CSV table of C-alpha atoms in Angstrom, one decimal:
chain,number,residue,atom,x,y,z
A,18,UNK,CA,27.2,-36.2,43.3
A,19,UNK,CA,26.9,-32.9,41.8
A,20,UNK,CA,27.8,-32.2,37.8
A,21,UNK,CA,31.3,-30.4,38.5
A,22,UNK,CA,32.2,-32.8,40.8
A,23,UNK,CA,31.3,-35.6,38.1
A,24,UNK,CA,33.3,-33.2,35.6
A,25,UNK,CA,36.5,-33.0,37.7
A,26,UNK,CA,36.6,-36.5,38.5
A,27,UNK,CA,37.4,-37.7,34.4
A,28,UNK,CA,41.2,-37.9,33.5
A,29,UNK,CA,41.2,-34.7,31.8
A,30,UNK,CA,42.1,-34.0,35.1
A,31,UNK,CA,45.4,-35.1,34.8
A,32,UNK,CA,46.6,-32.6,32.6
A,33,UNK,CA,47.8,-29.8,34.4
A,34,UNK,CA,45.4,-26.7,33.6
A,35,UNK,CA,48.4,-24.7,32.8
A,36,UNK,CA,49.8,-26.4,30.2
A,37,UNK,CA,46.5,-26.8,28.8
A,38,UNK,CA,46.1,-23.0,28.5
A,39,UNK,CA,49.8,-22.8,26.9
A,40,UNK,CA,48.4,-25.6,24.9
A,41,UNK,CA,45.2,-23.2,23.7
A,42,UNK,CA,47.5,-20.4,23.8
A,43,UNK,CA,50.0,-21.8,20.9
A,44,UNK,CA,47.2,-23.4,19.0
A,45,UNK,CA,45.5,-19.9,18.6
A,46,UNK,CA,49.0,-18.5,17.8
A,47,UNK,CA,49.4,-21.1,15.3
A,48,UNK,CA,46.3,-20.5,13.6
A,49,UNK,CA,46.4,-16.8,13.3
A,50,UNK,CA,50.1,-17.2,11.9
A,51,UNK,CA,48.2,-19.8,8.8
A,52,UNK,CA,45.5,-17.1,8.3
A,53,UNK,CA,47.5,-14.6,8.2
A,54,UNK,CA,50.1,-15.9,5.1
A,55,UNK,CA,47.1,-18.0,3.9
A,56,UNK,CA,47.4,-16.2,0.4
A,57,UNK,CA,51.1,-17.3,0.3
A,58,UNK,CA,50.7,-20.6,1.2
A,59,UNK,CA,47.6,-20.8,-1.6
A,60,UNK,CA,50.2,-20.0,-4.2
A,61,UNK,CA,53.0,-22.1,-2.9
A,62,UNK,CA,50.4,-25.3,-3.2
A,63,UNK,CA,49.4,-24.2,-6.1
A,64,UNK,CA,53.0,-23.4,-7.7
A,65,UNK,CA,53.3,-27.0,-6.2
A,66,UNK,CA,50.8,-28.9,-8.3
A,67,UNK,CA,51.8,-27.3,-11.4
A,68,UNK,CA,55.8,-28.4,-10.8
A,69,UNK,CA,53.6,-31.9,-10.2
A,70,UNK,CA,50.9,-31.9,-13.2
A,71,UNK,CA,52.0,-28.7,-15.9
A,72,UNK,CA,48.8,-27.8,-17.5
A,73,UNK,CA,48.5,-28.8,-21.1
A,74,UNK,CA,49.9,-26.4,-24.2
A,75,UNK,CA,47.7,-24.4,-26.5
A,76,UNK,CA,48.6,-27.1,-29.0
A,77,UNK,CA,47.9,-30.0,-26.5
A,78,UNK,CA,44.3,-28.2,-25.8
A,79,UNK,CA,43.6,-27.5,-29.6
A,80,UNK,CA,44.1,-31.3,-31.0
A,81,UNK,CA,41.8,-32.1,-27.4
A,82,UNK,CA,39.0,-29.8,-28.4
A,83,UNK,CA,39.5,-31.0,-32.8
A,84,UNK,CA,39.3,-34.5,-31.1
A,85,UNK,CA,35.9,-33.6,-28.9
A,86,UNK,CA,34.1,-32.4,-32.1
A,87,UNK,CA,35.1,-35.0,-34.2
A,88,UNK,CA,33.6,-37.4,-31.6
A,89,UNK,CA,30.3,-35.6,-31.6
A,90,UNK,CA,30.4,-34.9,-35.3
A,91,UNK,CA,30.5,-38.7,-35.2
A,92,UNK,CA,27.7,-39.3,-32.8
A,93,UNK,CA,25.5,-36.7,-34.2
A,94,UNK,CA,25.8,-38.7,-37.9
A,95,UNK,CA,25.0,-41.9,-36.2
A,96,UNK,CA,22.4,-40.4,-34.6
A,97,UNK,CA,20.7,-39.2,-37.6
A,98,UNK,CA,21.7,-42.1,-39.5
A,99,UNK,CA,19.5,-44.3,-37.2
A,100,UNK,CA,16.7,-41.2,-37.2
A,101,UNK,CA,16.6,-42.0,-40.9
A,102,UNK,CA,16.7,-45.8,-40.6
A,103,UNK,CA,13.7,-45.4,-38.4
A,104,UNK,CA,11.8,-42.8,-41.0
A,105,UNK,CA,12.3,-45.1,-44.0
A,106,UNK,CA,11.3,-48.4,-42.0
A,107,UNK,CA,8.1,-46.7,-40.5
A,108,UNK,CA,7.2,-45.9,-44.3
A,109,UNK,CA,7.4,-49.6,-45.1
């Protein structure tokens, strides 16, 4: 048995090979149509997510960045707290 006679025996076969090209044919159509209004499908997604999740205020994002550096105010003191636990028990 030769390759395309191999080929032509799968059930692939059973589609008829013009509906498979008006198959290809609307699938390229379809794609060209998205690629083509990709920018304004971007910004409807987009416009979509912010109706779903608004982005914070300027307030909202000023207490969240106050909050941040009091955290690492924190750490930082701790940090140097245990520095000079460690300097004044190495002394001992």
């Amino acid at each position: 048995m030769s390759f395309s006679s191999t080929l032509l025996q799968l059930p692939v076969t059973a589609v008829p090979f013009s509906q498979l090209v008006l198959v290809m044919a609307q699938l390229t159509l379809l794609a060209g149509v998205l690629m083509f209004f990709r920018p304004l499908l971007v910004g409807i997604a987009r416009a979509l997510v912010l109706v779903v999740r608004p982005r914070p205020t300027k307030d909202e994002l000023a207490a969240r960045r106050k909050l941040r550096a009091a955290k690492l105010a924190a750490q930082t003191a701790q940090v140097s707290n245990s520095v000079d636990a460690r300097t004044m028990a190495s002394r001992v």
